[in-house]
Coordinates of C-alpha atoms in Angstrom, one line a residue:
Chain X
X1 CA 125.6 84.5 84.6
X2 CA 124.8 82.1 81.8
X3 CA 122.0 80.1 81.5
X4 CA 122.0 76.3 82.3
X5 CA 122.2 73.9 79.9
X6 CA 119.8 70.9 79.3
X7 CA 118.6 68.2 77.5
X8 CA 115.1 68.0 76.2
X9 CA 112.4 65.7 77.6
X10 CA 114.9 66.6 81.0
X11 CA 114.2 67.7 84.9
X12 CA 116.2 69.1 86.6
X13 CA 117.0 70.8 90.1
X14 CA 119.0 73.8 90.5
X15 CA 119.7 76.2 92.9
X16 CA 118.3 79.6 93.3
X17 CA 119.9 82.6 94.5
X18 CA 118.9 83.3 98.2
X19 CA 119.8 86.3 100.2
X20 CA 119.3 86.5 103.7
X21 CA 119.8 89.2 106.8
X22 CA 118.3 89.9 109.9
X23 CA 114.9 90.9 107.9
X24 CA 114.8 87.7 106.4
X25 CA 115.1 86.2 103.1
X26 CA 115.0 87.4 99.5
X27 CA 115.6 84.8 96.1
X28 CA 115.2 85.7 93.5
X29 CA 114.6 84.2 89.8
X30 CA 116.0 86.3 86.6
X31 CA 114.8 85.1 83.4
X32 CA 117.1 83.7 80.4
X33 CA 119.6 83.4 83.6
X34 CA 118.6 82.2 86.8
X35 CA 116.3 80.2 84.5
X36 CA 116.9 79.2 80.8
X37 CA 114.3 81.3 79.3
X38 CA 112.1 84.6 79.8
X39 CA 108.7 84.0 81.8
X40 CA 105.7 85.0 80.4
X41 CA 103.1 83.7 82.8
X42 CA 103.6 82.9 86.8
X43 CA 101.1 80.5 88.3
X44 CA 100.5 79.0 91.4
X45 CA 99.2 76.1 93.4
X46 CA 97.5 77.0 97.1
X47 CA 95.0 75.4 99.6
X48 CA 95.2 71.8 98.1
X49 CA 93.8 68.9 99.2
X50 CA 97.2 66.7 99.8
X51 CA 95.3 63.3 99.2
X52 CA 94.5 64.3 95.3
X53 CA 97.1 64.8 92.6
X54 CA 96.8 67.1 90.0
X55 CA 98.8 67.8 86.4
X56 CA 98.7 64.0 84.8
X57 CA 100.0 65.8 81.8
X58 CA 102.9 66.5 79.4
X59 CA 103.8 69.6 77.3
X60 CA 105.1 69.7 74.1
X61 CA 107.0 73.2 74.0
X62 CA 106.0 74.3 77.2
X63 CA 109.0 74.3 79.8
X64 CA 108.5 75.7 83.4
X65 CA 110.5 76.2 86.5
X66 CA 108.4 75.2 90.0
X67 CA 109.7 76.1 93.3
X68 CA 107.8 75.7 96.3
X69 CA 107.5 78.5 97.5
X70 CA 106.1 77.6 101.1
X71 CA 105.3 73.7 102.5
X72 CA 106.4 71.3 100.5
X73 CA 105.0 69.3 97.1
X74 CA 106.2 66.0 95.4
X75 CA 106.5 66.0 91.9
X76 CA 106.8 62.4 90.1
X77 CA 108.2 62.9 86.5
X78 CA 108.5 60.3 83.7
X79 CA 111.0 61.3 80.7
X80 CA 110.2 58.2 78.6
X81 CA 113.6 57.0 79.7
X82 CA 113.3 57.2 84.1
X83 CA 110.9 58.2 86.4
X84 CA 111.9 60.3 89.1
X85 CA 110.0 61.7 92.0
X86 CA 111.2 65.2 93.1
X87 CA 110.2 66.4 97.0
X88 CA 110.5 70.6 96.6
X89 CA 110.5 71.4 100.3
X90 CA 112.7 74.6 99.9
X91 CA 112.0 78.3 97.9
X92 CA 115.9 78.4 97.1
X93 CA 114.6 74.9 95.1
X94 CA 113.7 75.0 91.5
X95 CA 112.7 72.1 89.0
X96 CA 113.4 73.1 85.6
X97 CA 111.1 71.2 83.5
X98 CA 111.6 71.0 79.9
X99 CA 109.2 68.9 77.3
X100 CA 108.3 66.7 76.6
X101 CA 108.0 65.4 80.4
X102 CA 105.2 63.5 82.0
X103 CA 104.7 65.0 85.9
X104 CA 102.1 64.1 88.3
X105 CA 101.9 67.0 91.7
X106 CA 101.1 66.0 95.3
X107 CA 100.8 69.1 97.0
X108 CA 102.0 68.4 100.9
X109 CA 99.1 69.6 102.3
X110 CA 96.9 73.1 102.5
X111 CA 99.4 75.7 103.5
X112 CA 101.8 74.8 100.7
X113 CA 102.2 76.8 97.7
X114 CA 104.1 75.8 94.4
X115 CA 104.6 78.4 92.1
X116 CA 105.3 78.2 88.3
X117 CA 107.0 80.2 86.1
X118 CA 106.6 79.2 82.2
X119 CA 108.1 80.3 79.3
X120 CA 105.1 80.1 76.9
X121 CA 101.4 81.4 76.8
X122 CA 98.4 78.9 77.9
X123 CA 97.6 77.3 74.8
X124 CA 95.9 74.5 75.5
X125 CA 97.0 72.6 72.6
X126 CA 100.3 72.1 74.0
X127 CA 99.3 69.7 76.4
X128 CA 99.0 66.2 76.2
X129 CA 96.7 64.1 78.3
X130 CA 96.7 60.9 77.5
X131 CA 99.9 58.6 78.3
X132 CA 99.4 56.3 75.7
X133 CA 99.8 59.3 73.2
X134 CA 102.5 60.3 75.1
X135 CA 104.7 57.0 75.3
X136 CA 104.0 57.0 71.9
X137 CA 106.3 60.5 71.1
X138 CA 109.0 59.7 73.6
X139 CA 109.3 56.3 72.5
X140 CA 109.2 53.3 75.0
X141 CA 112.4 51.9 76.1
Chain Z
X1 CA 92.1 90.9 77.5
X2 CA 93.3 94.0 77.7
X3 CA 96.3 94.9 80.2
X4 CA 95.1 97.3 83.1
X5 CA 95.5 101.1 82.5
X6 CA 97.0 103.0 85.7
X7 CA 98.7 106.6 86.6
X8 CA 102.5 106.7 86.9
X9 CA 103.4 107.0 90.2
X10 CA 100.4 104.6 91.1
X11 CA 100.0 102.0 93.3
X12 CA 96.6 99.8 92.3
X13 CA 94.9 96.5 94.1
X14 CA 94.0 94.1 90.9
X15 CA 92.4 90.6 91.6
X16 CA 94.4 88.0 90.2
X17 CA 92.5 85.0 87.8
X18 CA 92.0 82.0 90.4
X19 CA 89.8 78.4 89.6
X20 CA 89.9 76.3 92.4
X21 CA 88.5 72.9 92.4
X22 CA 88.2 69.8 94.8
X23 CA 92.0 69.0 94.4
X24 CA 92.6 72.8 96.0
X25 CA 93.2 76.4 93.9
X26 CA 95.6 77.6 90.4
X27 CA 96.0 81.2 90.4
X28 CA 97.7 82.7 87.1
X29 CA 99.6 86.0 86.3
X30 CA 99.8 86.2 82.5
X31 CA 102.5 89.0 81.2
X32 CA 101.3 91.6 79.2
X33 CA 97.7 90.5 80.2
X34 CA 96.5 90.2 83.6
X35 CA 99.4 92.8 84.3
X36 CA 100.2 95.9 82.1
X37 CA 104.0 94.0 81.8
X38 CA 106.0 91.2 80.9
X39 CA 108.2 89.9 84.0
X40 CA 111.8 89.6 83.7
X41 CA 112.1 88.5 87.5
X42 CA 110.6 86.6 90.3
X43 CA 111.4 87.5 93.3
X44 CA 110.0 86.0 96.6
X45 CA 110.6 87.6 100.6
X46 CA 110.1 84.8 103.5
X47 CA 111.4 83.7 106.6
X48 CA 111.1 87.5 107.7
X49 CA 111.1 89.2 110.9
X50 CA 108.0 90.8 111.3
X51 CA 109.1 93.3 113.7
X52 CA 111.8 94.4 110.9
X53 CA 110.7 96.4 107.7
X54 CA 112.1 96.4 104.6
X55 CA 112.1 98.2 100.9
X56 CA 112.5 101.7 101.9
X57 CA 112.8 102.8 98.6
X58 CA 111.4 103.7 95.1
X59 CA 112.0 102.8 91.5
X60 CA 112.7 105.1 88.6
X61 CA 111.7 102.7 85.9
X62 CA 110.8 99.7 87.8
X63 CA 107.3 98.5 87.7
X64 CA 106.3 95.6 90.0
X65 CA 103.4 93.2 91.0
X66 CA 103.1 92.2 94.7
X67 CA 101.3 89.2 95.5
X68 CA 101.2 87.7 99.2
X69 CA 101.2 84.2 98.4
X70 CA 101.3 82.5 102.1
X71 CA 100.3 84.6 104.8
X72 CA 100.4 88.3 104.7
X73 CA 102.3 92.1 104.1
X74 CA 101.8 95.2 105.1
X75 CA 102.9 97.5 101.9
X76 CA 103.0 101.2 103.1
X77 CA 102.8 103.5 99.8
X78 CA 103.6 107.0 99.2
X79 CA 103.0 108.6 96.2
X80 CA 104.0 112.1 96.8
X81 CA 99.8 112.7 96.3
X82 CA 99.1 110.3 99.5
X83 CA 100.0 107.7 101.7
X84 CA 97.9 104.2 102.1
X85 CA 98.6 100.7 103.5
X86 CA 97.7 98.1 101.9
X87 CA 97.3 94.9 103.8
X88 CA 98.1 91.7 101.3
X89 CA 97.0 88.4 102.6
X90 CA 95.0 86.5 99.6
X91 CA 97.2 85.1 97.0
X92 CA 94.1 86.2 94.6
X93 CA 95.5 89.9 94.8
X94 CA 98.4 92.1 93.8
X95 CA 99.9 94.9 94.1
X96 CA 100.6 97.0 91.0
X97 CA 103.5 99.5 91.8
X98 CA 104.3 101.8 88.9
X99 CA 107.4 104.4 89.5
X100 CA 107.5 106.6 91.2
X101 CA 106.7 105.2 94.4
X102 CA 108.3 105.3 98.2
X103 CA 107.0 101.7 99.5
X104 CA 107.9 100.1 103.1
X105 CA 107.4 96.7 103.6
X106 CA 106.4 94.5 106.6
X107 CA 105.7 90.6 106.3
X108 CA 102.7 89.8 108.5
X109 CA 105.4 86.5 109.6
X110 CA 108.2 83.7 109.4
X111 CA 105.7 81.8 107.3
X112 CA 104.3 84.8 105.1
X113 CA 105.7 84.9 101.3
X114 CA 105.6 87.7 99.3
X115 CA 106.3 87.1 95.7
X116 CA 107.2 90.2 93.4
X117 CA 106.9 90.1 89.6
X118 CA 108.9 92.8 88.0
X119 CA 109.1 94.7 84.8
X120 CA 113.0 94.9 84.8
X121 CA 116.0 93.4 85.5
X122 CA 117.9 94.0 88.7
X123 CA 119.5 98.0 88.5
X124 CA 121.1 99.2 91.3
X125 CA 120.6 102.6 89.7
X126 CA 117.4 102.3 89.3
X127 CA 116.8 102.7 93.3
X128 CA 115.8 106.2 95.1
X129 CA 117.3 105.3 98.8
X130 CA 116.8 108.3 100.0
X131 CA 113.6 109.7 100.9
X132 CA 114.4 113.5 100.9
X133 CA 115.5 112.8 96.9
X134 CA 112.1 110.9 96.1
X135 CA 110.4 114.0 97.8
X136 CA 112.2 116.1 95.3
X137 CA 111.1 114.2 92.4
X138 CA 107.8 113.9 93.1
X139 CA 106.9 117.3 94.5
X140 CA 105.9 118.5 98.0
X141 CA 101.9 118.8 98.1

């Protein structure tokens, strides 16, 4: 399987390969195929308040896949050039997010669980905070 | 920080880095760090049938981390040196599996997610099946 293809400063859904029996269901998520690069870090998201946002970031090199994993979670995203808001409702869901990409993350409510699989260390250099800054490197239209 | 050190044939609770705040809790799994590999794989069991187990098998090279991340599992070990059941139902703790290990698998629901972080890509050769074979391998106490 080859990996999928993208722009930068893109998001993007794909599907993830789900098996299911009468034991229930397995997906699974290879790296540099499933996904376009190898993880190096998983995190997740659990017992959130659903009336609070969280992220209000970009990366710069950073690029992450999130799947919800159970519940649900929206995930508003601004390229520079559209803003899209993504519902993840579904574990054979992912949202391939590559830099540099503004995303804001309503979690839908305690139960749910986003997990995140990155391609890149924490560094916490690679983040950008502030929107000004980062309207500034994508350009406004 | 320094990757955990463990036995071969091992299986080994670890807590799992977690900071929660008023928006609700980030839990992160760094490769190479908070466990002794770097994943090649996510894979994630939900929607099971609790009355059904699964896995029934052990690795010859695989190494995994189990984490329950909604609800619970039941992860039945056996090491050829002893049997234990671990019960996972916090998503602030894995599971460090390290070959050779026979491991049975029961999710505590339809709701429960297991995620599984693993050390190798998918080998179908890399599964024991058969139990009398595994008992061969490891030794008879």
């Amino acid at each position: 399987m080859s990996a999928p293809s993208y722009a930068p400063g893109s998001a993007t859904l794909i599907d993830i390969r789900s098996f299911s029996d009468e034991r229930g269901a397995l997906a699974v998520v290879e790296g540099e195929s499933d996904i376009p690069f190898m993880p190096r870090r998983l995190y997740y998201l659990y017992g959130s308040d659903p009336s609070r946002t969280r992220a209000h970031h970009a990366h710069r090199a950073e690029r992450q896949c999130m799947i919800a994993l159970a519940g649900s979670a929206e995930v508003e995203i601004d390229t520079g050039r559209e803003r899209r808001t993504f519902l993840l409702d579904r574990p054979d869901r992912g949202l391939l997010l590559e830099p540099v990409v503004w995303r804001v993350v309503r979690m839908g409510d305690a139960a749910s669980v986003l997990a995140v699989l990155t391609a890149h260390d924490y560094d916490p250099d690679d983040y950008i905070h502030d929107y000004d800054e980062f309207r500034a490197l994508v350009g406004t239209p």
